Amino acid sequence: MAEYNLAIIAGDGIGIEVMEEALKVLSVLEEHENDFKLNIEKFPWNSDYYLAHGRMMPEDGLETLRNFDAILFGAIGDVRVPDNVTVWELIMPIRKQFQQYVNFRPVKTLPGISSPLRNGENIDLVIFRENSEGEYSDSGGRLFESQSTELAVQNTIMTRAGIEKITRAACEYAVSTGRKKVTSATKSNAVTHALKLWDEHVKRVVTEEFSELEFESNYIDALVAYFVQRPQSFEVVVASNLFGDILSDLGSGIVGGLGLSPSANINPERNYPSMFEPVHGSAPDIAGKGIANPIAQIWSAALMMEHLGRRDLSLKIVQAIEEVLFEKKVITADIGGNATTSQMGSAIMEKIKEQYITEKMGSLIHGTN
Ligand code: ATP
C-alpha cells in the first residue's frame, strides 16, 4: 500500500475555501485508486491562531511538519495581523528551514482561457525562482527611527552555492522535460555585486554542465517586455527571489490570472517536505463569498502528487482542469463566469470520476484489470 502523509495548512481568507476543493479532488483519487492512501492532517495555523496564541504556529511547528511527506498550503494574510508576521512567522520559516530553495511556477495557456495579450496563445514556460536567499534574506536594519536622519539598509545575500543549486534544478528540469533553452533574469549592470555573481555562476553551470541547453541572459526590464511581446520564446526561466516573484505574477497575468496559477516550494534533495501552494494570497476582497477560483489550489495539489512520484495522478488532475475549462460550462467570476468555488471543485472532481469510468470500461472491453 502506497501511503502519503500530508500536512494541510489552509491558512486565511480564500485559502480556507479553495483548500476544501483540493481536498475533495484528492479524496476522489483515494476512492478510486487501489493500494493508495492519503493520511491527511489539518493544521489551523493562520491569523486567528495568531490572535489566540500570539504566534503563527506552535513552537515545535516545524518539527511536527518535518515528519510529513508534503505540505499543501492555502494562503495567508489578514488585515488584523501585519504581513511581516504572517509571512515571516509561517511561510518563510517553512521555506527556509526546509531548504525549499526551488520555487517552481508553471505558466501555461489553458484551454478556454483567453490571454489579455493579443498574441497570448501557446504559452508554456516554467519559472525557477530562487526561494531561500537573495533579496528576501531579511538582513539589514533601521537607524534613527522617526528622525529626519532615519535610514534603512536591506542586504541582498547571494551565495555561489545558492545560485548553483537553483540553476542546476532549472537545467535538470529542462533536460528531463525535453526543453531546450534556459533564460536567466538579471540586472547586473545596475546591481553590480550580487547580480554579477549571479551572472557568472548561472552561466557557468548551464554552459559547463548542461552544454546541450541553449543559454541566454536578459536584463529584467527587457525581460518583462519580452514576456508581454513574445512569451512563447521562453521555456525555462531562472531568476532570483525578487525577480522570480515579479515574473511569476506577470506570467500568471498573461495566461488568465491568479486563480489559475499553482506553485511548488521544493527541497530537491528530499531531506525535508516540500510545500505546494497557489501563487495568489488570501484575497480579502472576495474571502467568505464562496466565489474564489480553486484551480490554482487544485493544480498545486497536482504538482504535489507529481513530486510524490505519482505523475499519473497529477496528469489526471490537470486533464480534468483542462476539460472543465474547455467545456466552459462551469466558470468562476475571475475568468468570466458565475460559478461558485464549490461548483468548480465539483466539476473537476466529476471529470476525474469520468476518467476512472472510462479506464474501467476500457479494461473490461480489453479484458485487463
Ligand atoms: P494577500 O494580502 O493575502 O496577498 P492580496 O489581495 O494582496 O492578498 P491576492 O490574494 O493575491 O492578493 O489577490 C489579488 C487579486 O486577485 C484580488 O483582487 C483577488 O480577489 C484576486 N484573486 C486572487 N486569487 C483569486 C482566486 N483564486 N480566485 C479569484 N480571484 C482571485
Coordinates of C-alpha atoms and ligand atoms in Angstrom, one line a residue:
M1 CA 0.0 0.0 0.0
A2 CA 1.4 3.4 -1.0
E3 CA 0.7 5.8 1.8
Y4 CA 1.4 9.5 1.8
N5 CA 1.3 11.7 4.9
L6 CA 0.1 15.1 4.0
A7 CA 0.1 18.2 6.2
I8 CA -2.7 20.7 5.3
I9 CA -2.4 24.3 6.2
A10 CA -5.4 26.1 4.7
G11 CA -4.5 29.5 6.2
D12 CA -6.7 32.6 5.9
G13 CA -9.3 34.1 3.6
I14 CA -9.9 32.2 0.4
G15 CA -7.2 29.8 1.3
I16 CA -9.8 28.0 3.5
E17 CA -12.3 27.9 0.7
V18 CA -10.1 26.7 -2.1
M19 CA -8.4 24.1 0.1
E20 CA -11.8 22.4 0.7
E21 CA -12.0 21.8 -3.1
A22 CA -8.4 20.5 -3.4
L23 CA -9.2 18.0 -0.6
K24 CA -12.4 17.0 -2.4
V25 CA -10.3 16.2 -5.5
L26 CA -7.7 14.3 -3.5
S27 CA -10.4 12.2 -1.9
V28 CA -11.7 11.1 -5.3
L29 CA -8.3 9.8 -6.2
E30 CA -8.2 7.9 -2.9
E31 CA -11.6 6.5 -3.5
H32 CA -10.7 5.1 -7.0
E33 CA -7.0 4.1 -6.7
N34 CA -6.0 0.7 -5.5
D35 CA -3.3 0.5 -2.8
F36 CA -3.3 4.2 -2.3
K37 CA -3.9 6.0 1.0
L38 CA -3.6 9.7 2.0
N39 CA -3.1 10.3 5.7
I40 CA -4.3 13.9 6.0
E41 CA -3.7 16.1 9.0
K42 CA -5.0 19.6 9.1
F43 CA -3.2 22.4 11.0
P44 CA -5.2 25.5 12.0
W45 CA -2.2 27.8 11.7
N46 CA -3.4 31.2 10.5
S47 CA -4.2 34.7 11.6
D48 CA -7.0 33.6 14.0
Y49 CA -4.5 31.2 15.6
Y50 CA -2.0 34.1 15.9
L51 CA -4.6 36.3 17.6
A52 CA -5.4 33.5 20.1
H53 CA -1.9 32.2 20.8
G54 CA 0.4 35.1 19.9
R55 CA 2.3 33.1 17.3
M56 CA 1.5 31.8 13.8
M57 CA 2.4 28.2 14.7
P58 CA 3.4 26.3 17.9
E59 CA 7.0 26.4 19.0
D60 CA 7.5 22.8 17.7
G61 CA 5.5 23.5 14.5
L62 CA 8.4 22.9 12.1
E63 CA 9.4 19.7 13.9
T64 CA 5.8 18.5 13.5
L65 CA 5.8 19.3 9.8
R66 CA 9.1 17.7 9.2
N67 CA 7.6 14.2 9.6
F68 CA 5.2 14.7 6.6
D69 CA 5.8 13.7 3.0
A70 CA 4.5 17.1 1.7
I71 CA 2.7 20.2 2.8
L72 CA -0.3 21.6 0.9
F73 CA -0.7 25.2 1.8
G74 CA -3.6 27.6 1.0
A75 CA -2.9 31.3 1.6
I76 CA -2.1 33.6 4.4
G77 CA -2.9 37.2 5.1
D78 CA -5.4 39.1 7.2
V79 CA -5.9 42.8 7.9
R80 CA -5.8 42.2 11.7
V81 CA -2.2 40.9 11.6
P82 CA 0.8 42.6 9.9
D83 CA 2.1 41.0 6.8
N84 CA 5.5 40.7 8.2
V85 CA 4.1 38.5 11.0
T86 CA 2.0 36.2 8.8
V87 CA 4.7 35.8 6.2
W88 CA 7.9 35.7 8.3
E89 CA 6.5 33.6 11.1
L90 CA 4.8 30.9 8.9
I91 CA 5.6 30.8 5.2
M92 CA 9.2 31.9 5.3
P93 CA 10.4 29.6 8.2
I94 CA 8.9 26.7 6.3
R95 CA 10.6 27.6 3.0
K96 CA 13.9 28.4 4.6
Q97 CA 14.2 25.8 7.3
F98 CA 13.1 23.0 5.0
Q99 CA 15.6 24.3 2.4
Q100 CA 12.8 24.7 -0.2
Y101 CA 15.2 26.7 -2.4
V102 CA 13.3 26.0 -5.6
N103 CA 10.1 27.9 -6.2
F104 CA 8.6 26.2 -9.3
R105 CA 5.9 28.1 -11.2
P106 CA 4.5 26.9 -14.4
V107 CA 3.0 29.4 -16.8
K108 CA 0.8 27.7 -19.4
T109 CA -2.0 28.7 -21.7
L110 CA -5.1 26.8 -20.7
P111 CA -8.0 25.7 -23.0
G112 CA -10.9 28.2 -23.0
I113 CA -8.9 30.9 -21.2
S114 CA -8.1 33.9 -23.2
S115 CA -4.9 35.8 -22.5
P116 CA -5.1 39.6 -22.2
L117 CA -2.3 39.6 -24.8
R118 CA -3.1 39.8 -28.5
N119 CA -0.5 37.1 -29.2
G120 CA -1.2 35.1 -26.0
E121 CA -1.6 31.6 -27.4
N122 CA 0.6 28.5 -26.8
I123 CA 2.5 30.0 -23.8
D124 CA 4.3 27.2 -22.0
L125 CA 7.2 28.3 -19.8
V126 CA 8.4 27.5 -16.3
I127 CA 9.9 29.9 -13.8
F128 CA 12.5 28.6 -11.4
R129 CA 12.7 31.2 -8.7
E130 CA 15.4 31.1 -6.0
N131 CA 13.5 30.8 -2.8
S132 CA 15.8 30.9 0.1
E133 CA 18.2 33.9 -0.1
G134 CA 18.7 36.8 -2.4
E135 CA 16.7 40.0 -1.9
Y136 CA 14.4 38.2 0.6
S137 CA 17.1 37.4 3.1
D138 CA 15.7 39.6 5.9
S139 CA 19.1 41.1 6.5
G140 CA 19.6 44.7 7.4
G141 CA 18.1 47.2 9.8
R142 CA 16.9 50.7 10.5
L143 CA 18.6 53.5 12.3
F144 CA 17.3 56.8 13.8
E145 CA 13.7 55.8 13.5
S146 CA 11.2 58.7 13.2
Q147 CA 14.1 61.3 12.9
S148 CA 14.9 63.2 9.8
T149 CA 18.1 61.2 9.6
E150 CA 16.2 57.9 9.5
L151 CA 17.8 55.3 7.3
A152 CA 17.3 51.7 6.3
V153 CA 19.7 49.1 5.0
Q154 CA 18.5 46.0 3.2
N155 CA 21.1 43.4 2.2
T156 CA 20.8 41.1 -0.7
I157 CA 22.5 37.8 0.0
M158 CA 23.6 35.8 -2.9
T159 CA 25.8 32.7 -2.4
R160 CA 27.6 30.8 -5.1
A161 CA 26.1 27.6 -3.7
G162 CA 22.6 29.0 -3.8
I163 CA 23.0 30.2 -7.4
E164 CA 24.4 26.9 -8.5
K165 CA 21.6 24.9 -6.9
I166 CA 18.7 26.8 -8.4
T167 CA 20.5 26.8 -11.8
R168 CA 21.0 23.0 -11.7
A169 CA 17.4 22.5 -10.7
A170 CA 16.2 24.6 -13.6
C171 CA 18.6 22.8 -16.1
E172 CA 17.8 19.3 -14.8
Y173 CA 14.1 20.1 -15.3
A174 CA 14.7 21.5 -18.8
V175 CA 16.6 18.3 -19.8
S176 CA 14.2 15.9 -18.3
T177 CA 11.2 17.6 -20.0
G178 CA 12.8 18.0 -23.4
R179 CA 13.1 21.8 -23.2
K180 CA 16.0 23.3 -25.0
K181 CA 16.6 26.8 -23.6
V182 CA 17.3 28.4 -20.2
T183 CA 16.9 32.1 -19.7
S184 CA 18.5 34.0 -16.8
A185 CA 16.9 37.1 -15.4
T186 CA 19.5 39.7 -14.2
K187 CA 20.3 43.3 -13.7
S188 CA 24.0 43.1 -13.2
N189 CA 24.5 46.4 -15.0
A190 CA 23.0 48.2 -12.0
V191 CA 23.2 45.7 -9.1
T192 CA 26.9 45.2 -9.7
H193 CA 28.0 42.9 -6.9
A194 CA 25.3 40.4 -6.2
L195 CA 24.0 40.0 -9.7
K196 CA 27.4 39.8 -11.2
L197 CA 28.0 36.8 -9.0
W198 CA 24.6 35.5 -10.2
D199 CA 25.5 36.0 -13.9
E200 CA 28.9 34.3 -13.5
H201 CA 27.7 31.2 -11.9
V202 CA 24.4 30.7 -13.7
K203 CA 26.3 30.9 -17.0
R204 CA 29.0 28.6 -15.8
V205 CA 26.6 25.9 -14.6
V206 CA 24.5 26.0 -17.7
T207 CA 27.3 26.1 -20.2
E208 CA 29.7 23.7 -18.5
E209 CA 27.3 21.2 -17.0
F210 CA 24.4 21.3 -19.5
S211 CA 26.0 22.1 -22.8
E212 CA 23.0 20.6 -24.7
L213 CA 21.0 23.6 -23.5
E214 CA 20.9 27.0 -25.2
F215 CA 21.6 29.8 -22.7
E216 CA 20.6 33.4 -22.7
S217 CA 20.6 36.2 -20.1
N218 CA 18.3 39.1 -20.2
Y219 CA 18.1 42.2 -18.0
I220 CA 14.9 42.1 -16.0
D221 CA 13.5 45.3 -17.5
A222 CA 13.8 44.0 -21.0
L223 CA 12.6 40.5 -19.9
V224 CA 9.3 41.8 -18.6
A225 CA 8.7 43.5 -22.0
Y226 CA 9.6 40.2 -23.8
F227 CA 7.2 38.3 -21.6
V228 CA 4.5 40.6 -23.0
Q229 CA 5.7 40.8 -26.6
R230 CA 6.8 37.1 -27.2
P231 CA 6.1 34.9 -24.2
Q232 CA 6.3 31.8 -26.4
S233 CA 10.1 32.3 -26.9
F234 CA 10.7 31.3 -23.2
E235 CA 11.0 27.7 -22.0
V236 CA 12.7 27.7 -18.6
V237 CA 13.5 31.0 -16.8
V238 CA 15.8 31.1 -13.8
A239 CA 15.5 34.1 -11.5
S240 CA 16.5 35.4 -8.1
N241 CA 13.9 35.6 -5.3
L242 CA 12.6 39.1 -6.1
F243 CA 12.8 38.9 -9.9
G244 CA 11.2 35.4 -9.9
D245 CA 8.4 36.7 -7.7
I246 CA 7.6 39.5 -10.0
L247 CA 7.9 37.4 -13.2
S248 CA 5.6 34.8 -11.8
D249 CA 2.8 37.2 -11.2
L250 CA 3.3 38.7 -14.6
G251 CA 3.3 35.1 -16.0
S252 CA 0.1 34.4 -14.2
G253 CA -1.4 37.6 -15.6
I254 CA -0.7 36.7 -19.2
V255 CA -2.3 33.3 -19.0
G256 CA -5.5 34.2 -17.2
G257 CA -4.9 35.3 -13.7
L258 CA -4.0 34.4 -10.2
G259 CA -6.9 32.0 -9.7
L260 CA -5.2 29.6 -12.2
S261 CA -1.6 29.7 -11.1
P262 CA 0.0 27.0 -8.9
S263 CA 3.4 26.9 -7.4
A264 CA 5.7 24.4 -5.6
N265 CA 8.4 25.1 -3.0
I266 CA 10.7 22.2 -3.4
N267 CA 13.6 20.7 -1.5
P268 CA 15.1 18.7 -4.3
E269 CA 17.3 16.6 -2.0
R270 CA 14.1 15.5 -0.2
N271 CA 15.7 15.9 3.2
Y272 CA 12.6 17.9 4.1
P273 CA 9.0 18.0 3.0
S274 CA 8.2 20.3 0.1
M275 CA 5.3 22.7 0.1
F276 CA 2.7 23.3 -2.6
E277 CA 0.6 26.5 -2.7
P278 CA -1.3 28.7 -5.1
V279 CA 0.5 31.9 -6.3
H280 CA -2.4 34.0 -5.0
G281 CA -2.9 35.3 -1.5
S282 CA -5.8 35.3 0.8
A283 CA -7.8 37.7 -1.4
P284 CA -9.6 39.6 1.4
D285 CA -11.8 41.4 -1.2
I286 CA -13.6 38.1 -2.1
A287 CA -13.0 36.0 1.0
G288 CA -16.1 34.4 2.5
K289 CA -18.2 34.9 -0.6
G290 CA -17.6 31.4 -2.0
I291 CA -16.6 32.7 -5.4
A292 CA -12.8 32.2 -5.4
N293 CA -11.4 30.1 -8.2
P294 CA -10.0 26.8 -6.7
I295 CA -8.0 25.8 -9.8
A296 CA -4.7 27.2 -8.6
Q297 CA -5.0 25.3 -5.3
I298 CA -6.1 22.1 -7.1
W299 CA -3.3 22.4 -9.6
S300 CA -0.9 22.8 -6.7
A301 CA -2.2 19.5 -5.3
A302 CA -1.4 18.0 -8.8
L303 CA 2.2 19.4 -8.5
M304 CA 2.4 17.7 -5.1
M305 CA 1.3 14.3 -6.4
E306 CA 3.9 14.6 -9.2
H307 CA 6.6 15.4 -6.6
L308 CA 5.5 12.4 -4.6
G309 CA 6.2 10.2 -7.6
R310 CA 2.6 10.0 -8.8
R311 CA 2.8 11.7 -12.2
D312 CA -0.2 9.5 -13.3
L313 CA -2.4 11.1 -10.7
S314 CA -1.0 14.6 -11.3
L315 CA -1.9 14.2 -15.0
K316 CA -5.4 13.1 -14.1
I317 CA -6.0 16.3 -12.1
V318 CA -4.6 18.6 -14.8
Q319 CA -6.5 16.8 -17.5
A320 CA -9.7 17.3 -15.5
I321 CA -9.0 21.0 -15.0
E322 CA -8.4 21.4 -18.8
E323 CA -11.6 19.6 -19.7
V324 CA -13.7 21.8 -17.4
L325 CA -12.1 24.9 -18.8
F326 CA -12.5 23.7 -22.3
E327 CA -16.2 23.0 -21.8
K328 CA -16.8 26.4 -20.3
K329 CA -20.0 25.3 -18.5
V330 CA -18.6 25.9 -15.0
I331 CA -16.5 29.1 -14.9
T332 CA -15.8 31.2 -11.8
A333 CA -16.1 35.0 -11.8
D334 CA -12.3 35.8 -12.2
I335 CA -12.4 34.1 -15.6
G336 CA -15.7 35.5 -16.8
G337 CA -18.4 33.2 -15.3
N338 CA -20.6 33.0 -12.2
A339 CA -19.9 29.5 -10.8
T340 CA -19.0 29.2 -7.1
T341 CA -15.8 27.8 -5.7
S342 CA -17.6 24.6 -4.7
Q343 CA -19.2 24.2 -8.2
M344 CA -15.8 24.5 -9.8
G345 CA -14.3 22.0 -7.4
S346 CA -17.1 19.5 -8.0
A347 CA -16.9 19.9 -11.8
I348 CA -13.2 18.9 -11.6
M349 CA -14.0 16.1 -9.3
E350 CA -16.6 14.8 -11.7
K351 CA -14.2 14.9 -14.6
I352 CA -11.7 12.7 -12.6
K353 CA -14.5 10.3 -11.9
E354 CA -15.3 10.1 -15.6
Q355 CA -11.7 9.3 -16.3
Y356 CA -11.8 6.4 -13.9
I357 CA -15.1 5.1 -15.5
T358 CA -13.5 5.3 -19.0
E359 CA -10.5 3.4 -17.8
K360 CA -12.6 0.8 -16.2
M361 CA -14.7 0.3 -19.3
G362 CA -11.5 0.1 -21.4
S363 CA -10.1 -2.6 -19.1
L364 CA -13.4 -4.5 -19.2
I365 CA -13.5 -4.3 -23.0
H366 CA -9.9 -5.3 -23.4
G367 CA -10.1 -7.9 -20.7
T368 CA -7.5 -6.4 -18.4
N369 CA -7.9 -5.4 -14.8
Ligands
ATP1 P1 -2.7 38.9 0.3 O1 -2.5 40.1 1.2 O2 -3.1 37.7 1.1 O3 -1.5 38.7 -0.6 P2 -4.0 40.3 -1.9 O4 -5.4 40.7 -2.1 O5 -2.9 41.3 -1.8 O6 -3.9 39.3 -0.7 P3 -4.2 38.2 -3.7 O7 -4.9 37.4 -2.7 O8 -3.1 37.5 -4.5 O9 -3.5 39.5 -3.1 O10 -5.2 38.8 -4.7 C1 -5.0 39.8 -5.7 C2 -6.3 39.9 -6.6 O11 -6.6 38.7 -7.3 C3 -7.5 40.2 -5.7 O12 -8.4 41.1 -6.3 C4 -8.2 38.8 -5.6 O13 -9.6 38.9 -5.5 C5 -7.8 38.2 -7.0 N1 -7.7 36.7 -6.7 C6 -6.6 36.1 -6.2 N2 -6.8 34.8 -6.1 C7 -8.0 34.6 -6.7 C8 -8.8 33.4 -6.9 N3 -8.3 32.2 -6.5 N4 -10.0 33.5 -7.5 C9 -10.4 34.7 -7.8 N5 -9.8 35.8 -7.7 C10 -8.6 35.8 -7.1

